[in-house]
Amino acid sequence: MTDPSASLSFFARFWLAWLCFWRCLVSREFAQAVLPTSRAYDAGQLKELPAGAGAPPPPVKGPVVQATAVPAAPPPPEREHASALSLLAMLQREGRFLDFVQENVAAFPDADVGAAARIVHEGCRKVVHQYLTLEPVLPQGEGDKVTVPDGFNAQRIRLTGNVAGQPPYGGTLRHHGWVTTEVKFPSVSPAMEPRVLAPAEVELP
């Protein structure tokens, strides 16, 4: 390309140098705009610049290291599973669920276990109905004859017994399954410690 300075006389270049000198002193923006061109001149790349374009970045000495994005650190397990821990805390608060499963009930009479199970059942059922909407996977009743079609969803229907051949299959429904259609868990506050499922209770005199 043609060097734009070739059409400038000595006096024109002198006047331009004078202007650039003072403008670089008084204007940071002007100096920053001129600096890439000055670096290109020092690197012998001035003629490679298109008219009106800035200079290419200065050559990097040594091996070029490509910057890679640093993946965000995963949250700790208690934060990642905060919703599940919150559900356990609610089951404990309403139905003493953790107290029940942590207790060795083998040494208790069946009547005592049944009475405790009734309390646990009532509280846990309240939590499930409050925060989850459940529906059966299959509408038929247990013991009914059902047909499993070709291309069935193996996550929704599990085959048991003598599984052979190709679908469709005919069999007896042993359990209708459950699927969650709505989840209404409250958000877990960052100020709460999710690992604490039930605080220790201390009664003062």
PDB file of C-alpha atoms in Angstrom:
ATOM      1  CA  MET A   1       0.000   0.000   0.000  1.00  0.00           C
ATOM      2  CA  THR A   2       1.054   3.637  -0.414  1.00  0.00           C
ATOM      3  CA  ASP A   3       2.641   5.286   2.603  1.00  0.00           C
ATOM      4  CA  PRO A   4       0.374   8.205   3.588  1.00  0.00           C
ATOM      5  CA  SER A   5       3.385  10.172   4.855  1.00  0.00           C
ATOM      6  CA  ALA A   6       4.872  10.295   1.331  1.00  0.00           C
ATOM      7  CA  SER A   7       2.573  13.196   0.386  1.00  0.00           C
ATOM      8  CA  LEU A   8       3.540  15.237   3.440  1.00  0.00           C
ATOM      9  CA  SER A   9       6.244  17.870   3.110  1.00  0.00           C
ATOM     10  CA  PHE A  10       8.965  18.332   5.715  1.00  0.00           C
ATOM     11  CA  PHE A  11       7.182  21.315   7.264  1.00  0.00           C
ATOM     12  CA  ALA A  12       3.875  19.414   7.316  1.00  0.00           C
ATOM     13  CA  ARG A  13       5.573  16.505   9.115  1.00  0.00           C
ATOM     14  CA  PHE A  14       7.256  18.951  11.514  1.00  0.00           C
ATOM     15  CA  TRP A  15       3.911  20.550  12.358  1.00  0.00           C
ATOM     16  CA  LEU A  16       2.303  17.090  12.794  1.00  0.00           C
ATOM     17  CA  ALA A  17       5.136  15.993  15.104  1.00  0.00           C
ATOM     18  CA  TRP A  18       4.672  19.160  17.174  1.00  0.00           C
ATOM     19  CA  LEU A  19       0.934  18.539  17.476  1.00  0.00           C
ATOM     20  CA  CYS A  20       1.404  14.882  18.363  1.00  0.00           C
ATOM     21  CA  PHE A  21       4.007  15.760  20.975  1.00  0.00           C
ATOM     22  CA  TRP A  22       1.707  18.084  22.875  1.00  0.00           C
ATOM     23  CA  ARG A  23      -1.401  15.977  22.387  1.00  0.00           C
ATOM     24  CA  CYS A  24       0.386  12.936  23.804  1.00  0.00           C
ATOM     25  CA  LEU A  25       1.307  15.021  26.852  1.00  0.00           C
ATOM     26  CA  VAL A  26      -2.157  16.403  27.543  1.00  0.00           C
ATOM     27  CA  SER A  27      -4.404  13.552  26.331  1.00  0.00           C
ATOM     28  CA  ARG A  28      -4.170   9.988  27.615  1.00  0.00           C
ATOM     29  CA  GLU A  29      -6.676   8.802  24.980  1.00  0.00           C
ATOM     30  CA  PHE A  30      -4.611  10.284  22.132  1.00  0.00           C
ATOM     31  CA  ALA A  31      -1.409   8.708  23.461  1.00  0.00           C
ATOM     32  CA  GLN A  32      -3.110   5.318  23.742  1.00  0.00           C
ATOM     33  CA  ALA A  33      -4.316   5.647  20.134  1.00  0.00           C
ATOM     34  CA  VAL A  34      -0.831   6.538  18.844  1.00  0.00           C
ATOM     35  CA  LEU A  35       1.018   3.855  20.844  1.00  0.00           C
ATOM     36  CA  PRO A  36       0.006   0.840  18.650  1.00  0.00           C
ATOM     37  CA  THR A  37       1.239   2.619  15.514  1.00  0.00           C
ATOM     38  CA  SER A  38       4.522   3.476  17.219  1.00  0.00           C
ATOM     39  CA  ARG A  39       5.003  -0.138  18.207  1.00  0.00           C
ATOM     40  CA  ALA A  40       4.246  -1.298  14.667  1.00  0.00           C
ATOM     41  CA  TYR A  41       6.912   1.138  13.378  1.00  0.00           C
ATOM     42  CA  ASP A  42       9.473  -0.251  15.864  1.00  0.00           C
ATOM     43  CA  ALA A  43       8.622  -3.816  14.765  1.00  0.00           C
ATOM     44  CA  GLY A  44       8.944  -2.975  11.080  1.00  0.00           C
ATOM     45  CA  GLN A  45       5.258  -3.696  10.477  1.00  0.00           C
ATOM     46  CA  LEU A  46       4.045  -0.197   9.694  1.00  0.00           C
ATOM     47  CA  LYS A  47       3.507  -0.879   5.976  1.00  0.00           C
ATOM     48  CA  GLU A  48       1.359  -3.886   6.820  1.00  0.00           C
ATOM     49  CA  LEU A  49      -1.233  -1.701   8.525  1.00  0.00           C
ATOM     50  CA  PRO A  50      -4.337  -0.877   6.435  1.00  0.00           C
ATOM     51  CA  ALA A  51      -5.194   2.794   6.280  1.00  0.00           C
ATOM     52  CA  GLY A  52      -7.103   3.881   9.394  1.00  0.00           C
ATOM     53  CA  ALA A  53      -6.567   0.594  11.233  1.00  0.00           C
ATOM     54  CA  GLY A  54      -4.777   0.051  14.482  1.00  0.00           C
ATOM     55  CA  ALA A  55      -1.532  -1.854  14.775  1.00  0.00           C
ATOM     56  CA  PRO A  56      -1.381  -5.592  15.317  1.00  0.00           C
ATOM     57  CA  PRO A  57      -0.355  -6.691  18.804  1.00  0.00           C
ATOM     58  CA  PRO A  58       3.408  -6.773  19.361  1.00  0.00           C
ATOM     59  CA  PRO A  59       5.043 -10.150  18.727  1.00  0.00           C
ATOM     60  CA  VAL A  60       5.206 -12.388  21.766  1.00  0.00           C
ATOM     61  CA  LYS A  61       8.630 -13.728  22.591  1.00  0.00           C
ATOM     62  CA  GLY A  62       8.877 -17.351  23.629  1.00  0.00           C
ATOM     63  CA  PRO A  63       6.269 -20.108  23.318  1.00  0.00           C
ATOM     64  CA  VAL A  64       2.669 -18.996  22.940  1.00  0.00           C
ATOM     65  CA  VAL A  65       0.450 -20.312  25.711  1.00  0.00           C
ATOM     66  CA  GLN A  66      -3.222 -20.457  24.780  1.00  0.00           C
ATOM     67  CA  ALA A  67      -5.459 -19.258  27.561  1.00  0.00           C
ATOM     68  CA  THR A  68      -8.065 -21.765  28.617  1.00  0.00           C
ATOM     69  CA  ALA A  69     -11.236 -21.082  30.521  1.00  0.00           C
ATOM     70  CA  VAL A  70     -11.001 -22.179  34.130  1.00  0.00           C
ATOM     71  CA  PRO A  71     -14.119 -24.172  35.031  1.00  0.00           C
ATOM     72  CA  ALA A  72     -16.024 -22.959  38.036  1.00  0.00           C
ATOM     73  CA  ALA A  73     -15.414 -24.981  41.165  1.00  0.00           C
ATOM     74  CA  PRO A  74     -18.330 -27.321  41.901  1.00  0.00           C
ATOM     75  CA  PRO A  75     -20.334 -26.540  45.027  1.00  0.00           C
ATOM     76  CA  PRO A  76     -19.642 -28.669  48.106  1.00  0.00           C
ATOM     77  CA  PRO A  77     -21.844 -31.781  48.433  1.00  0.00           C
ATOM     78  CA  GLU A  78     -24.015 -30.272  51.140  1.00  0.00           C
ATOM     79  CA  ARG A  79     -24.855 -27.322  48.855  1.00  0.00           C
ATOM     80  CA  GLU A  80     -25.324 -29.437  45.742  1.00  0.00           C
ATOM     81  CA  HIS A  81     -27.795 -31.694  47.586  1.00  0.00           C
ATOM     82  CA  ALA A  82     -29.326 -28.978  49.759  1.00  0.00           C
ATOM     83  CA  SER A  83     -32.872 -29.715  48.534  1.00  0.00           C
ATOM     84  CA  ALA A  84     -32.616 -33.402  49.445  1.00  0.00           C
ATOM     85  CA  LEU A  85     -31.194 -32.571  52.858  1.00  0.00           C
ATOM     86  CA  SER A  86     -33.962 -30.030  53.356  1.00  0.00           C
ATOM     87  CA  LEU A  87     -36.532 -32.759  52.628  1.00  0.00           C
ATOM     88  CA  LEU A  88     -34.950 -35.018  55.265  1.00  0.00           C
ATOM     89  CA  ALA A  89     -35.046 -32.141  57.740  1.00  0.00           C
ATOM     90  CA  MET A  90     -38.765 -31.612  57.048  1.00  0.00           C
ATOM     91  CA  LEU A  91     -39.504 -35.345  57.439  1.00  0.00           C
ATOM     92  CA  GLN A  92     -37.686 -35.286  60.758  1.00  0.00           C
ATOM     93  CA  ARG A  93     -39.465 -32.158  61.946  1.00  0.00           C
ATOM     94  CA  GLU A  94     -42.960 -33.366  61.064  1.00  0.00           C
ATOM     95  CA  GLY A  95     -42.663 -37.143  61.468  1.00  0.00           C
ATOM     96  CA  ARG A  96     -39.516 -37.910  63.474  1.00  0.00           C
ATOM     97  CA  PHE A  97     -38.411 -39.921  60.430  1.00  0.00           C
ATOM     98  CA  LEU A  98     -34.689 -39.964  61.261  1.00  0.00           C
ATOM     99  CA  ASP A  99     -35.340 -40.881  64.884  1.00  0.00           C
ATOM    100  CA  PHE A 100     -37.404 -43.833  63.682  1.00  0.00           C
ATOM    101  CA  VAL A 101     -34.948 -45.220  61.114  1.00  0.00           C
ATOM    102  CA  GLN A 102     -31.976 -44.701  63.426  1.00  0.00           C
ATOM    103  CA  GLU A 103     -33.644 -46.650  66.232  1.00  0.00           C
ATOM    104  CA  ASN A 104     -33.058 -50.416  66.515  1.00  0.00           C
ATOM    105  CA  VAL A 105     -36.673 -51.574  66.650  1.00  0.00           C
ATOM    106  CA  ALA A 106     -35.853 -55.307  66.778  1.00  0.00           C
ATOM    107  CA  ALA A 107     -35.948 -55.267  70.582  1.00  0.00           C
ATOM    108  CA  PHE A 108     -39.350 -53.535  70.809  1.00  0.00           C
ATOM    109  CA  PRO A 109     -42.734 -55.293  70.778  1.00  0.00           C
ATOM    110  CA  ASP A 110     -44.727 -55.129  67.565  1.00  0.00           C
ATOM    111  CA  ALA A 111     -47.380 -53.018  69.262  1.00  0.00           C
ATOM    112  CA  ASP A 112     -44.818 -50.329  70.189  1.00  0.00           C
ATOM    113  CA  VAL A 113     -43.320 -50.355  66.692  1.00  0.00           C
ATOM    114  CA  GLY A 114     -46.791 -50.079  65.158  1.00  0.00           C
ATOM    115  CA  ALA A 115     -47.697 -47.130  67.377  1.00  0.00           C
ATOM    116  CA  ALA A 116     -44.460 -45.311  66.489  1.00  0.00           C
ATOM    117  CA  ALA A 117     -44.916 -46.093  62.786  1.00  0.00           C
ATOM    118  CA  ARG A 118     -48.360 -44.500  62.849  1.00  0.00           C
ATOM    119  CA  ILE A 119     -46.889 -41.222  64.150  1.00  0.00           C
ATOM    120  CA  VAL A 120     -44.068 -41.315  61.589  1.00  0.00           C
ATOM    121  CA  HIS A 121     -46.504 -42.119  58.797  1.00  0.00           C
ATOM    122  CA  GLU A 122     -48.786 -39.206  59.636  1.00  0.00           C
ATOM    123  CA  GLY A 123     -45.979 -36.636  59.722  1.00  0.00           C
ATOM    124  CA  CYS A 124     -44.164 -37.915  56.611  1.00  0.00           C
ATOM    125  CA  ARG A 125     -47.416 -38.080  54.648  1.00  0.00           C
ATOM    126  CA  LYS A 126     -48.065 -34.434  55.530  1.00  0.00           C
ATOM    127  CA  VAL A 127     -44.657 -33.386  54.172  1.00  0.00           C
ATOM    128  CA  VAL A 128     -45.024 -35.379  50.949  1.00  0.00           C
ATOM    129  CA  HIS A 129     -48.481 -33.963  50.222  1.00  0.00           C
ATOM    130  CA  GLN A 130     -47.323 -30.432  51.007  1.00  0.00           C
ATOM    131  CA  TYR A 131     -44.285 -30.351  48.721  1.00  0.00           C
ATOM    132  CA  LEU A 132     -44.819 -33.091  46.102  1.00  0.00           C
ATOM    133  CA  THR A 133     -47.636 -33.991  43.730  1.00  0.00           C
ATOM    134  CA  LEU A 134     -47.597 -37.734  43.011  1.00  0.00           C
ATOM    135  CA  GLU A 135     -49.432 -39.836  40.447  1.00  0.00           C
ATOM    136  CA  PRO A 136     -49.284 -43.557  39.645  1.00  0.00           C
ATOM    137  CA  VAL A 137     -47.166 -44.496  36.640  1.00  0.00           C
ATOM    138  CA  LEU A 138     -49.896 -46.903  35.489  1.00  0.00           C
ATOM    139  CA  PRO A 139     -53.558 -46.221  36.271  1.00  0.00           C
ATOM    140  CA  GLN A 140     -54.549 -49.869  36.731  1.00  0.00           C
ATOM    141  CA  GLY A 141     -54.874 -51.434  40.155  1.00  0.00           C
ATOM    142  CA  GLU A 142     -52.404 -53.902  41.603  1.00  0.00           C
ATOM    143  CA  GLY A 143     -53.240 -57.422  40.447  1.00  0.00           C
ATOM    144  CA  ASP A 144     -54.768 -56.282  37.156  1.00  0.00           C
ATOM    145  CA  LYS A 145     -53.615 -57.649  33.810  1.00  0.00           C
ATOM    146  CA  VAL A 146     -51.630 -55.078  31.797  1.00  0.00           C
ATOM    147  CA  THR A 147     -49.899 -54.975  28.430  1.00  0.00           C
ATOM    148  CA  VAL A 148     -46.429 -53.453  28.121  1.00  0.00           C
ATOM    149  CA  PRO A 149     -46.130 -52.081  24.568  1.00  0.00           C
ATOM    150  CA  ASP A 150     -43.148 -52.040  22.263  1.00  0.00           C
ATOM    151  CA  GLY A 151     -40.853 -49.068  22.922  1.00  0.00           C
ATOM    152  CA  PHE A 152     -41.934 -48.714  26.583  1.00  0.00           C
ATOM    153  CA  ASN A 153     -39.978 -46.445  28.926  1.00  0.00           C
ATOM    154  CA  ALA A 154     -37.723 -48.704  31.003  1.00  0.00           C
ATOM    155  CA  GLN A 155     -37.414 -45.971  33.643  1.00  0.00           C
ATOM    156  CA  ARG A 156     -41.168 -45.982  34.212  1.00  0.00           C
ATOM    157  CA  ILE A 157     -41.852 -49.706  33.876  1.00  0.00           C
ATOM    158  CA  ARG A 158     -39.600 -52.426  35.302  1.00  0.00           C
ATOM    159  CA  LEU A 159     -40.168 -55.978  34.121  1.00  0.00           C
ATOM    160  CA  THR A 160     -39.792 -58.858  36.582  1.00  0.00           C
ATOM    161  CA  GLY A 161     -40.307 -62.600  36.378  1.00  0.00           C
ATOM    162  CA  ASN A 162     -39.621 -64.528  33.181  1.00  0.00           C
ATOM    163  CA  VAL A 163     -38.544 -61.790  30.761  1.00  0.00           C
ATOM    164  CA  ALA A 164     -38.035 -63.371  27.332  1.00  0.00           C
ATOM    165  CA  GLY A 165     -38.784 -62.524  23.748  1.00  0.00           C
ATOM    166  CA  GLN A 166     -39.758 -59.128  22.398  1.00  0.00           C
ATOM    167  CA  PRO A 167     -42.534 -56.721  23.448  1.00  0.00           C
ATOM    168  CA  PRO A 168     -45.408 -56.308  23.706  1.00  0.00           C
ATOM    169  CA  TYR A 169     -45.515 -58.184  26.993  1.00  0.00           C
ATOM    170  CA  GLY A 170     -48.544 -59.280  28.962  1.00  0.00           C
ATOM    171  CA  GLY A 171     -48.314 -59.551  32.724  1.00  0.00           C
ATOM    172  CA  THR A 172     -49.755 -58.786  36.141  1.00  0.00           C
ATOM    173  CA  LEU A 173     -49.285 -55.359  37.739  1.00  0.00           C
ATOM    174  CA  ARG A 174     -47.573 -55.841  41.090  1.00  0.00           C
ATOM    175  CA  HIS A 175     -47.037 -52.130  41.836  1.00  0.00           C
ATOM    176  CA  HIS A 176     -48.395 -49.171  39.913  1.00  0.00           C
ATOM    177  CA  GLY A 177     -45.305 -47.056  40.567  1.00  0.00           C
ATOM    178  CA  TRP A 178     -45.107 -43.368  41.397  1.00  0.00           C
ATOM    179  CA  VAL A 179     -44.123 -40.335  39.374  1.00  0.00           C
ATOM    180  CA  THR A 180     -43.724 -36.767  40.617  1.00  0.00           C
ATOM    181  CA  THR A 181     -45.697 -34.268  38.550  1.00  0.00           C
ATOM    182  CA  GLU A 182     -44.947 -31.158  40.641  1.00  0.00           C
ATOM    183  CA  VAL A 183     -42.243 -30.176  43.124  1.00  0.00           C
ATOM    184  CA  LYS A 184     -42.784 -27.233  45.471  1.00  0.00           C
ATOM    185  CA  PHE A 185     -39.695 -27.293  47.697  1.00  0.00           C
ATOM    186  CA  PRO A 186     -38.827 -23.935  49.229  1.00  0.00           C
ATOM    187  CA  SER A 187     -35.439 -22.458  48.362  1.00  0.00           C
ATOM    188  CA  VAL A 188     -32.674 -23.131  50.880  1.00  0.00           C
ATOM    189  CA  SER A 189     -31.165 -19.984  52.367  1.00  0.00           C
ATOM    190  CA  PRO A 190     -27.367 -19.726  51.948  1.00  0.00           C
ATOM    191  CA  ALA A 191     -27.201 -18.754  55.626  1.00  0.00           C
ATOM    192  CA  MET A 192     -28.553 -22.166  56.667  1.00  0.00           C
ATOM    193  CA  GLU A 193     -26.240 -25.140  57.111  1.00  0.00           C
ATOM    194  CA  PRO A 194     -27.881 -27.924  55.070  1.00  0.00           C
ATOM    195  CA  ARG A 195     -26.077 -30.698  56.954  1.00  0.00           C
ATOM    196  CA  VAL A 196     -27.971 -29.924  60.159  1.00  0.00           C
ATOM    197  CA  LEU A 197     -31.115 -32.018  59.736  1.00  0.00           C
ATOM    198  CA  ALA A 198     -32.315 -31.469  63.296  1.00  0.00           C
ATOM    199  CA  PRO A 199     -30.736 -29.262  65.949  1.00  0.00           C
ATOM    200  CA  ALA A 200     -29.967 -30.621  69.370  1.00  0.00           C
ATOM    201  CA  GLU A 201     -32.607 -29.597  71.900  1.00  0.00           C
ATOM    202  CA  VAL A 202     -31.476 -28.461  75.335  1.00  0.00           C
ATOM    203  CA  GLU A 203     -34.112 -27.765  77.979  1.00  0.00           C
ATOM    204  CA  LEU A 204     -33.116 -25.163  80.502  1.00  0.00           C
ATOM    205  CA  PRO A 205     -34.305 -25.356  84.121  1.00  0.00           C
TER     206      PRO A 205
END
